[in-house]
Tab-separated table of C-alpha atoms in Angstrom:
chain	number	residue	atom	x	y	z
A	1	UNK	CA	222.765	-25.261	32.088
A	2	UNK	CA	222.288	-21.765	33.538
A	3	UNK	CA	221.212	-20.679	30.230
A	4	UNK	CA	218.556	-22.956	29.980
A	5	UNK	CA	217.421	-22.269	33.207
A	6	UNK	CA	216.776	-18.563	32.642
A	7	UNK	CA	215.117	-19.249	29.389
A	8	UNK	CA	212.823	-21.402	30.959
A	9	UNK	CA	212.005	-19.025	33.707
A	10	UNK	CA	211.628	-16.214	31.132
A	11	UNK	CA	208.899	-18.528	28.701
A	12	UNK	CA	206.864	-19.372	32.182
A	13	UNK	CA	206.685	-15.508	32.990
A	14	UNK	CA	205.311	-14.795	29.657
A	15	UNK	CA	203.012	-17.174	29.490
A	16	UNK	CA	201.435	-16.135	32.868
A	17	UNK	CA	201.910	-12.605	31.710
A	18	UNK	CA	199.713	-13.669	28.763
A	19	UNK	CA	197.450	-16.048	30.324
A	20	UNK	CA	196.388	-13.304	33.105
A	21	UNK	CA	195.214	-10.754	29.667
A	22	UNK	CA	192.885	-13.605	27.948
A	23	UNK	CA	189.798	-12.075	29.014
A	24	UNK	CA	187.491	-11.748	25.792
A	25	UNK	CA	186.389	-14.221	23.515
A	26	UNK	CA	188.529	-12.863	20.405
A	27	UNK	CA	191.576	-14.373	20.460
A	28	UNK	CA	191.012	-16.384	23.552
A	29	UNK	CA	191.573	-20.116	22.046
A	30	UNK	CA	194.701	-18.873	20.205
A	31	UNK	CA	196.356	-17.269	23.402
A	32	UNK	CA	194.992	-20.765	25.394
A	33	UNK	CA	197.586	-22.480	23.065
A	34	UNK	CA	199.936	-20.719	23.576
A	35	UNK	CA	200.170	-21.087	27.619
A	36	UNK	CA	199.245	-24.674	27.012
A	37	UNK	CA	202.200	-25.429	24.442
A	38	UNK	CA	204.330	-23.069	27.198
A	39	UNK	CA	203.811	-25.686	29.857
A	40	UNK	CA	204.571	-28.106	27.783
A	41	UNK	CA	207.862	-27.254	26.928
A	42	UNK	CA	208.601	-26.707	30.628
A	43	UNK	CA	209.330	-29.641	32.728
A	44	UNK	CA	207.752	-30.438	36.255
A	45	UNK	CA	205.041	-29.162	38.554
A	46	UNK	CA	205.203	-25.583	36.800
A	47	UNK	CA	204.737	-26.856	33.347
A	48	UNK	CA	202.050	-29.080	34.223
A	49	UNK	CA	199.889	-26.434	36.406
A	50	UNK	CA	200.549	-24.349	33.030
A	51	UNK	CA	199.429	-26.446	30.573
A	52	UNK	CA	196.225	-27.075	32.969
A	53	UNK	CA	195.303	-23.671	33.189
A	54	UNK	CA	196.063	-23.528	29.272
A	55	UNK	CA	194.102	-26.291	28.289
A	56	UNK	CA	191.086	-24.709	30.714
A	57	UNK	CA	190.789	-21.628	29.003
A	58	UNK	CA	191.232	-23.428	25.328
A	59	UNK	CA	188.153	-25.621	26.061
A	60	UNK	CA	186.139	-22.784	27.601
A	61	UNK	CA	187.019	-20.601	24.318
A	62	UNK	CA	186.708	-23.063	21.368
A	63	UNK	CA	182.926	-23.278	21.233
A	64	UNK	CA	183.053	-19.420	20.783
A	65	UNK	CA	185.532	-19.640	18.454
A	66	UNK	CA	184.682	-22.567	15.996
A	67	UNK	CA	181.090	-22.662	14.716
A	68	UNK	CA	179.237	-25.339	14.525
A	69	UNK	CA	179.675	-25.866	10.852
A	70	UNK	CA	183.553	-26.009	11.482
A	71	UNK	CA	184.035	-21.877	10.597
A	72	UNK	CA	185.778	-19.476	12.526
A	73	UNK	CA	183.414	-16.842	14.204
A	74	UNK	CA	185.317	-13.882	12.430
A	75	UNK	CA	184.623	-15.670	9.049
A	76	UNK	CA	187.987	-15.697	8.118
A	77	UNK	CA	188.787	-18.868	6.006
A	78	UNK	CA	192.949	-17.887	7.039
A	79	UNK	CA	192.442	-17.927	10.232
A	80	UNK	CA	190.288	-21.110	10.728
A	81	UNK	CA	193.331	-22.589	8.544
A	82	UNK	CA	195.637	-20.974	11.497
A	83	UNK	CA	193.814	-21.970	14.117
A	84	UNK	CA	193.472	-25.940	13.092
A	85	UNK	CA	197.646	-25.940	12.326
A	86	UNK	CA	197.820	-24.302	15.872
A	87	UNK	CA	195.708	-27.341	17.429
A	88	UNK	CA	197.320	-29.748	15.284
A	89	UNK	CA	201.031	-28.798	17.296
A	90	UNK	CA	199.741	-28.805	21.160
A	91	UNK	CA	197.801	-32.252	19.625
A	92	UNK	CA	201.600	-33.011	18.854
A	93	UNK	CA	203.065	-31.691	22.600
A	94	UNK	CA	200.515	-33.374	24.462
A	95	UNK	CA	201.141	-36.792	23.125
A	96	UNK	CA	204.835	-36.486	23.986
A	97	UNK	CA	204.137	-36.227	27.555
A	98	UNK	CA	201.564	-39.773	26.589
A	99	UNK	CA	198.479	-37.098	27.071
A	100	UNK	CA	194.755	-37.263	24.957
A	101	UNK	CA	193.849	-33.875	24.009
A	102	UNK	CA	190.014	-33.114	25.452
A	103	UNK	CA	187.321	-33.879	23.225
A	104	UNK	CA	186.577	-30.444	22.956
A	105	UNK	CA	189.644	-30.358	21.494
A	106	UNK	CA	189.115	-33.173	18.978
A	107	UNK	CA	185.787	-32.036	18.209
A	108	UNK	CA	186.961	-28.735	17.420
A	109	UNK	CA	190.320	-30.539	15.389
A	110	UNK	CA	187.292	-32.198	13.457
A	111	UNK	CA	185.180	-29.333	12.538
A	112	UNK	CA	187.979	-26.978	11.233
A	113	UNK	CA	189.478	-29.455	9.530
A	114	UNK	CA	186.176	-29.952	7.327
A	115	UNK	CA	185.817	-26.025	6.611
A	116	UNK	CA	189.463	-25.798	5.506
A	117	UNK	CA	188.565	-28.600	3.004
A	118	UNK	CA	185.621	-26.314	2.081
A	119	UNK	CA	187.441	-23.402	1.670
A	120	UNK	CA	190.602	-25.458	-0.122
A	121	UNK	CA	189.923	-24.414	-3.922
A	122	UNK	CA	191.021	-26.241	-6.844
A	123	UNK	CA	194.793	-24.284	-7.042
A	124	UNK	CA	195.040	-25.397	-3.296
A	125	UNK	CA	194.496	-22.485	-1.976
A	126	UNK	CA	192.360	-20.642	-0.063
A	127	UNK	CA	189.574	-17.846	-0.789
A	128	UNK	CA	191.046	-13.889	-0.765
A	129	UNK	CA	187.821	-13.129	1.313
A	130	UNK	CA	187.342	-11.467	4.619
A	131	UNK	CA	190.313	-10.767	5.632
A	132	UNK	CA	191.955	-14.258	4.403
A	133	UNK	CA	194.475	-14.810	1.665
A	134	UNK	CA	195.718	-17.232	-1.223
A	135	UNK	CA	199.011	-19.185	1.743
A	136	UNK	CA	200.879	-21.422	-0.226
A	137	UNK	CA	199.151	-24.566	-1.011
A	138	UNK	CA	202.109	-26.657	0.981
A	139	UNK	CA	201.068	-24.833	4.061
A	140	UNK	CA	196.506	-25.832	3.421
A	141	UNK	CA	197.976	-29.501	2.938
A	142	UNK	CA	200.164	-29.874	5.821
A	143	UNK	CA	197.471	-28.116	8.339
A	144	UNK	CA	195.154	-30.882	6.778
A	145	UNK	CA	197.639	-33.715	7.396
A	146	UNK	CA	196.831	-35.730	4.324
A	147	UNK	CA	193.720	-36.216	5.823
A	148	UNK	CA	190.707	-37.123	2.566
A	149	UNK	CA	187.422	-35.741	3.393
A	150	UNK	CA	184.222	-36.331	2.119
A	151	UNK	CA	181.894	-34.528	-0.642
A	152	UNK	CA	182.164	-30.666	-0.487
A	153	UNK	CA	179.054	-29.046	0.779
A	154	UNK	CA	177.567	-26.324	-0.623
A	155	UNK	CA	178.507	-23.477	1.790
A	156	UNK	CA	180.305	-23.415	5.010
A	157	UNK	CA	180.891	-20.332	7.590
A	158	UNK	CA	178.576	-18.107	5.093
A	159	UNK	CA	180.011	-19.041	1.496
A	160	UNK	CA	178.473	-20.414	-0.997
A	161	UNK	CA	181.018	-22.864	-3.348
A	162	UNK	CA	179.547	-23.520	-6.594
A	163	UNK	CA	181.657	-25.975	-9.109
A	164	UNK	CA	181.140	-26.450	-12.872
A	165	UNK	CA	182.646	-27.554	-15.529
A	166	UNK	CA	186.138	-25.891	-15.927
A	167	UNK	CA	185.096	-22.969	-13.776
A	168	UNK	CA	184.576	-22.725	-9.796
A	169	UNK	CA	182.999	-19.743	-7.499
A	170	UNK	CA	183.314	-18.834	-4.127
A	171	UNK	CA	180.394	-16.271	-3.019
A	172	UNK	CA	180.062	-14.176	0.107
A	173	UNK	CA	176.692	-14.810	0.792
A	174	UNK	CA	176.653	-13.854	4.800
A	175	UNK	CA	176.818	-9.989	6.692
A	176	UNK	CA	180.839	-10.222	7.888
A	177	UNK	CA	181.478	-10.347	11.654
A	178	UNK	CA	181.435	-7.404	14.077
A	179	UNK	CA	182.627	-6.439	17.336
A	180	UNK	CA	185.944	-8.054	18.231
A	181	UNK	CA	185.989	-10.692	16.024
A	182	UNK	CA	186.184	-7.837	13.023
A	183	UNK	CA	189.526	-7.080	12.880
A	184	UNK	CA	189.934	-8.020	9.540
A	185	UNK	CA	186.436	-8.737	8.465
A	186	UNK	CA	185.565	-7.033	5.021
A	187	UNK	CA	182.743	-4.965	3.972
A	188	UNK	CA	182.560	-6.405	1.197
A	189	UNK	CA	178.610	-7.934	0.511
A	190	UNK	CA	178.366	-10.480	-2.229
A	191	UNK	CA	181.816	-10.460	-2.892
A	192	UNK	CA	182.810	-13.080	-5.630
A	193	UNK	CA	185.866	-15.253	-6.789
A	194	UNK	CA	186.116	-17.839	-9.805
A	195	UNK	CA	188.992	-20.164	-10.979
A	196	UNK	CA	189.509	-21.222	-14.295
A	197	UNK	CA	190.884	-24.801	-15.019
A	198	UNK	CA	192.377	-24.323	-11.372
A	199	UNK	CA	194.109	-20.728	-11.894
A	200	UNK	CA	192.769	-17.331	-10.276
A	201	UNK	CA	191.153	-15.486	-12.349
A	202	UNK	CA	188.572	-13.069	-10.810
A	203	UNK	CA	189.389	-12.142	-7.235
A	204	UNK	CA	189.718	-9.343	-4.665
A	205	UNK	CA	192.889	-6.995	-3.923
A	206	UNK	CA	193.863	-9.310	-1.394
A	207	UNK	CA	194.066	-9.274	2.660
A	208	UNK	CA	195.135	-6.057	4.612
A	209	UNK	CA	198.446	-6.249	6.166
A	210	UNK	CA	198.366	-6.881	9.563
A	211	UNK	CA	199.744	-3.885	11.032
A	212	UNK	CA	196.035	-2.210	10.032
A	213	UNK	CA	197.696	-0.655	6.794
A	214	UNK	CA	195.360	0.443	3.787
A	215	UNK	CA	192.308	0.290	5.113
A	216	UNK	CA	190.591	0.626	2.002
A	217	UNK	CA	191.154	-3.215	1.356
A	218	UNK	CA	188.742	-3.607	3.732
A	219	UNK	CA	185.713	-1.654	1.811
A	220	UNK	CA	183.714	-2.742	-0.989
A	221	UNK	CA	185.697	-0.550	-4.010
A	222	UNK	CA	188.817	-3.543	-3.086
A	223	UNK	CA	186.190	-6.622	-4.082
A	224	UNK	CA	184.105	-8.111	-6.654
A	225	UNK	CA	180.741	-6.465	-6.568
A	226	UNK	CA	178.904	-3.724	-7.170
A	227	UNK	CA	179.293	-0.172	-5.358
A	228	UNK	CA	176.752	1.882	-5.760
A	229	UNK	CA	176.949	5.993	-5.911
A	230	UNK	CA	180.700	5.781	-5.189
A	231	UNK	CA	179.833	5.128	-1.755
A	232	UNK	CA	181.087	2.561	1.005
A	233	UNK	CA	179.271	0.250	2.925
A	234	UNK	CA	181.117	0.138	5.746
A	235	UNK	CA	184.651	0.327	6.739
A	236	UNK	CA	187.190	-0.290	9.799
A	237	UNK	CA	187.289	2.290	12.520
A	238	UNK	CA	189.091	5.295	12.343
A	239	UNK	CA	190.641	8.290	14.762
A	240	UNK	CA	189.754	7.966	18.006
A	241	UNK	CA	187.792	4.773	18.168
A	242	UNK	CA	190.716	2.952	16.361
A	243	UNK	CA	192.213	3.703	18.929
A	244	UNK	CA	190.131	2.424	21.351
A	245	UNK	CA	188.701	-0.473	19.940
A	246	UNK	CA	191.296	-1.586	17.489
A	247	UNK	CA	190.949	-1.463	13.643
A	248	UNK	CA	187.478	-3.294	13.662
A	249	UNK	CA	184.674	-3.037	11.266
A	250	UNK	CA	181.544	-0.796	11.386
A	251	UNK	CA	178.601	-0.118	9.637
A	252	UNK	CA	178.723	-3.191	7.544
A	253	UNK	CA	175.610	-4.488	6.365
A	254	UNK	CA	173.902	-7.304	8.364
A	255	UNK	CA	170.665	-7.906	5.734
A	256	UNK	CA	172.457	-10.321	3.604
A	257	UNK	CA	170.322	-13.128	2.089
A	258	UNK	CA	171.053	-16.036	-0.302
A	259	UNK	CA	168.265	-18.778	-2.015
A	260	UNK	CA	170.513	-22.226	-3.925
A	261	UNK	CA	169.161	-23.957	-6.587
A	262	UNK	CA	170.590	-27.482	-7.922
A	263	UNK	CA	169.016	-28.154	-10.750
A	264	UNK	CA	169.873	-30.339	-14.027
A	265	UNK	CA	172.796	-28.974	-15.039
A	266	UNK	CA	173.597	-26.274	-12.957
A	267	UNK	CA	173.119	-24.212	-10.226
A	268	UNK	CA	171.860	-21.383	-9.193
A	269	UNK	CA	173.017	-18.716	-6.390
A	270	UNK	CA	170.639	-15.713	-5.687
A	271	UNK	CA	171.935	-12.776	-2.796
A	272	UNK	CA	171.053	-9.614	-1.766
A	273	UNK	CA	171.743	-7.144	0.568
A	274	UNK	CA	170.460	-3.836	2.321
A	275	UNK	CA	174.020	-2.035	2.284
A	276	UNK	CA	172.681	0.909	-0.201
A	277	UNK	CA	168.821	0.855	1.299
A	278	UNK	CA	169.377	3.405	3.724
A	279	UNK	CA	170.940	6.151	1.583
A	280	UNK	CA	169.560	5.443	-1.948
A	281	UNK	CA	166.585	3.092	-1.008
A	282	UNK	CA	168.110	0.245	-3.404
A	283	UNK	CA	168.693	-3.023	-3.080
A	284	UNK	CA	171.462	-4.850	-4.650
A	285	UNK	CA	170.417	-8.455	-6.059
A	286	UNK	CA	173.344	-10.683	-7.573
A	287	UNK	CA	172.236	-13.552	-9.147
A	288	UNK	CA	174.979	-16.425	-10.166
A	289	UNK	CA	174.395	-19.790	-12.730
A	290	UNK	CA	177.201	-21.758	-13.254
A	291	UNK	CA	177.128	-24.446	-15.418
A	292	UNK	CA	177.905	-27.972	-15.350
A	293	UNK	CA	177.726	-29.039	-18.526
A	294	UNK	CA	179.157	-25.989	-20.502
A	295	UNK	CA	182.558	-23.884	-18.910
A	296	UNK	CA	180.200	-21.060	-18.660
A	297	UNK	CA	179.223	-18.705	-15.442
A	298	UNK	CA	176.387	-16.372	-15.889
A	299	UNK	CA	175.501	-13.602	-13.800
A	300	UNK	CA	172.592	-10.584	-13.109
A	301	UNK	CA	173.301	-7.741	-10.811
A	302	UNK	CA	170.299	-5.640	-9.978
A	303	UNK	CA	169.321	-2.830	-8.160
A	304	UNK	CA	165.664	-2.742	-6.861
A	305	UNK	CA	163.950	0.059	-5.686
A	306	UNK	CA	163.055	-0.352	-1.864
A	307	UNK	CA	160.077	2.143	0.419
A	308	UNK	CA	159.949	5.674	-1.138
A	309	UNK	CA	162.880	6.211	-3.331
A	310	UNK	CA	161.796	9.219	-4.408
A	311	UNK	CA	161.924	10.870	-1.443
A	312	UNK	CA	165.250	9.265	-0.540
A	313	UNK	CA	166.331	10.767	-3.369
A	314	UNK	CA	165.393	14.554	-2.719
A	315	UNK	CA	164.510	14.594	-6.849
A	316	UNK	CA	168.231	13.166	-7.593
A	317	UNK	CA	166.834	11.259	-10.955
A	318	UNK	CA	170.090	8.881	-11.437
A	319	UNK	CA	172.747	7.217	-9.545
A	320	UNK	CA	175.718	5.879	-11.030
A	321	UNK	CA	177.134	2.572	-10.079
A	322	UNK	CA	180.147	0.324	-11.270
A	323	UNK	CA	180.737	-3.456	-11.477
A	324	UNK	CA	184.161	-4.382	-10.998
A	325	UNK	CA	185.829	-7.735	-11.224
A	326	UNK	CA	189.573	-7.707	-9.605
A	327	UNK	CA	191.937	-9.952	-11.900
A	328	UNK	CA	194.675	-12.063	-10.559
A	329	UNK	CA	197.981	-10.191	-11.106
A	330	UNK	CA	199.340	-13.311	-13.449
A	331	UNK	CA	195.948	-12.870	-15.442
A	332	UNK	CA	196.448	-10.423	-18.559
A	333	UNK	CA	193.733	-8.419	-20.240
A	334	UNK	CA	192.447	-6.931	-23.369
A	335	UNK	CA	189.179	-5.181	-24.352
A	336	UNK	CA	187.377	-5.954	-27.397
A	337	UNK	CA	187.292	-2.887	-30.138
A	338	UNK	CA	183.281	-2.991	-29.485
A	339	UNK	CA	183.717	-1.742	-25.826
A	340	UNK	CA	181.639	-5.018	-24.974
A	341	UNK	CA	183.614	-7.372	-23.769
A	342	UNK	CA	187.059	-8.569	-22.278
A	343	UNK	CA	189.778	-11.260	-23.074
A	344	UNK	CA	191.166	-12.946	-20.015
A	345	UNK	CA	194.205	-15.193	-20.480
A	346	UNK	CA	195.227	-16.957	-16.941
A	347	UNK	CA	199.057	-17.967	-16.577
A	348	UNK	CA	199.209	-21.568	-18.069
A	349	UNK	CA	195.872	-21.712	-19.300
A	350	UNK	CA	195.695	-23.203	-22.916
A	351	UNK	CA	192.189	-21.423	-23.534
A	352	UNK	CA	191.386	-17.780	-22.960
A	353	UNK	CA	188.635	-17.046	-21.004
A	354	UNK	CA	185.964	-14.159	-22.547
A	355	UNK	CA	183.721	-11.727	-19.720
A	356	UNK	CA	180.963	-10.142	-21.691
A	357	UNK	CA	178.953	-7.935	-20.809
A	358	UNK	CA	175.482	-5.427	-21.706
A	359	UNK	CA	176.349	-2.643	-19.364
A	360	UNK	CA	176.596	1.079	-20.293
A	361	UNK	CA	180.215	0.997	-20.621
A	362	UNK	CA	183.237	-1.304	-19.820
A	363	UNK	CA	186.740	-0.871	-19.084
A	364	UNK	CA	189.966	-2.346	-18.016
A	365	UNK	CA	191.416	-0.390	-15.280
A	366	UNK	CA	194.571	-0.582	-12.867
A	367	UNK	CA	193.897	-2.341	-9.427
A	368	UNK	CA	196.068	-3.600	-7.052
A	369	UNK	CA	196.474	-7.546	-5.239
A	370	UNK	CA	198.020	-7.755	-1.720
A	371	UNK	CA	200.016	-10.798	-0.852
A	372	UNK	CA	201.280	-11.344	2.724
A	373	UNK	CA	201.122	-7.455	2.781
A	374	UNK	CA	203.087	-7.226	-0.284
A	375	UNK	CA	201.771	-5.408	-2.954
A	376	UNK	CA	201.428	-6.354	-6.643
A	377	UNK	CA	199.659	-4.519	-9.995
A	378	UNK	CA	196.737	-5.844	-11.112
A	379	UNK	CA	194.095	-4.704	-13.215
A	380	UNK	CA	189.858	-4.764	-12.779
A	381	UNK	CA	187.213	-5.059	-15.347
A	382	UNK	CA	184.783	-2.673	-14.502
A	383	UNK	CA	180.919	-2.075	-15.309
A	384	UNK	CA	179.659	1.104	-15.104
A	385	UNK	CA	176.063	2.482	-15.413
A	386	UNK	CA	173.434	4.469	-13.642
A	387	UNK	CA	170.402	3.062	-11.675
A	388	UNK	CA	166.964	5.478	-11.477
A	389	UNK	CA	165.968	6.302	-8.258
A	390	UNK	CA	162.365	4.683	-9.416
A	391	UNK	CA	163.074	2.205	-11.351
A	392	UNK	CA	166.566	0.848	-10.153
A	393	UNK	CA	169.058	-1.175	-13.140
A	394	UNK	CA	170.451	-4.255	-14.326
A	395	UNK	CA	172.929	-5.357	-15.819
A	396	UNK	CA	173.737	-9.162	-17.436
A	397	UNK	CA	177.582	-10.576	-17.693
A	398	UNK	CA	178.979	-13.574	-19.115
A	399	UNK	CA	182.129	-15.559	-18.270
A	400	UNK	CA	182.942	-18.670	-21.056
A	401	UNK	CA	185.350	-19.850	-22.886
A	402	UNK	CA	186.631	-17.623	-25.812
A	403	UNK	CA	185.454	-18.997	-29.037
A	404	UNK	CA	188.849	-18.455	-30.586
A	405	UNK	CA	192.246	-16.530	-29.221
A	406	UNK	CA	193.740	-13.987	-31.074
A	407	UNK	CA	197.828	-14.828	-31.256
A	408	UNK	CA	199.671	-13.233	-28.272
């Protein structure tokens, strides 16, 4: 009818509207989709010459846009999860009008589809980690389309996955995008998250909403690492370059290193970065072991003096630093009457779960886990101590299964 008509008029205006704006690389394969599923929900010569044009610009953008390794270019596990489902439908459109998707396209289907097994964890889900969040596990499995993959590698798009007995890790091992593609990248280097028996249990507060809310989600205080001298290392934009460039990420560090070990039962993660080398001339060195034959994850964080601290310094003897290890929101808490060590009990979870630790002091203190933008109370572990200018610090912590549980 009538109706229909003017609807159909109204979707082809948009999608030239938005077809004429795809100019830069961010964003460019998503918007391609969109014109191309545009024309193909509009019938003759128009749709067709739409879906062309669409299907042009999506070839031209996906090798920008999906890395080789099957990773999104802004390192966002949610939005190569997003951006597979979105392929997945104009896969779907095209073969009602008896079409084969390019190869490009196919490739591209092929290489997402591995990382989102990669970043799939054992609850389903995916990692809380540069900007991405735990979706419901319905909504991982239906972008997959029942599809089995092979083994898991070791690390895709910059993480690092290492899986032991009982107990799994996902490590931020790689500097997080910048330019464009930062719009919800994380300053957040060497960021960790573990599972026990397939529930969260260490994580981060969660993504930022999408309107550019909070925007200390996005800084290293909101994650699973170390911060050094109550400082940041890095953050989005603010004032007048938000406006101008959009809430993307600056100053985040780009020296980020990692070294993987496999060896008889375990393995080994070592990172580092050069976030806190400019100001306080340390390094930060995180070094994981999970095991495979105990439900045990051991880790080292350490700061090591880089050039001439002293002088960085200006005579300031001792910097303070804390450790801090966001819980899930379902996971309660209790610290141990020595100060050295913490209970963990995940939802469900028949065992309890014990972090222990040799720093100067630790605490349980009140954090915060972000959901689709909702909010939720949560509570951190945190480390604290104070690193010598000279000398640097370390500190040793240790995640196994509680000997015995105290009744609830």
């Amino acid at each position: 009818g009538a109706g229909r008509g003017v609807v159909a008029v109204g979707v082809g205006r948009q999608a030239r509207g938005l077809l004429a704006t795809l100019q830069r690389a961010e964003g460019l394969a998503e918007g391609a989709i969109a014109v191309a599923l545009a024309g193909a929900a509009l019938s003759e010569e128009v749709g067709r010459k739409l879906m062309d044009k669409g299907l042009a610009r999506l070839v031209r953008a996906l090798p920008l846009t999906v890395l080789p390794d099957g990773g999104h270019a802004s390192r966002n596990p949610r939005a190569a999860l997003e951006l597979l489902f979105d392929l997945r439908v104009l896969d779907a459109a095209l073969e009602q009008h008896g079409l084969h998707p390019p190869e490009d396209v196919l490739r591209a289907v092929d290489r997402l589809a591995a990382a989102v097994r990669f970043f799939t964890l054992a609850d389903g889900s995916l990692p809380d980690l540069q900007g991405s969040d735990a979706v419901p596990p319905a909504y991982v499995a239906a972008a997959l389309g029942g599809e089995a993959g092979g083994p898991t590698p070791a690390g895709r798009n910059g993480f690092q996955r290492l899986d032991g007995r009982g107990l799994q890790v996902v490590a931020d091992a790689a500097p997080a995008t910048e330019d464009g593609w930062s719009l919800a990248a994380c300053a957040q280097p060497l960021a960790i998250e573990v599972l026990a028996h397939g529930r969260r249990l260490v994580t981060s507060c969660g993504a930022p909403p999408a309107d550019g809310g909070f925007p200390g989600l996005r800084q290293v205080d909101a994650a699973s690492t170390l911060v050094l001298g109550e400082a940041t290392c890095g953050g989005p934009a603010t004032g007048l370059r938000a406006t101008a460039m959009g809430p993307r990420l600056l100053g985040a560090p780009q020296g980020v290193d990692f070294r993987r070990q496999e060896a008889e039962g375990g393995l080994w993660l070592e990172m580092s970065h050069d976030g806190w080398e400019r100001r306080f001339h340390l390094r930060h060195d995180r070094r994981l072991f999970v095991s495979q034959l105990a439900e045990e994850l051991r880790g080292e964080d350490r700061l090591t003096p880089v050039g001439d601290s002293a002088a960085a310094e200006a005579g300031r003897r001792f910097i303070p630093f804390v450790i801090r290890f966001h819980l899930h929101p379902d996971v309660a808490s209790s610290l141990a009457r020595d100060g050295k060590s913490v209970l963990l009990r995940p939802p469900g979870d028949e065992v309890g779960w014990r972090l222990r630790s040799d720093a100067r002091e630790m605490a349980i203190e009140e954090s915060a886990y972000f959901q689709a933008g909702v909010p939720r109370r949560a509570t951190q572990v945190v480390l604290r101590g104070q690193a010598r200018a000279d000398a640097g610090a370390t500190v040793r912590w240790k995640l196994a299964v509680a000997e015995e549980l105290p009744p609830h």
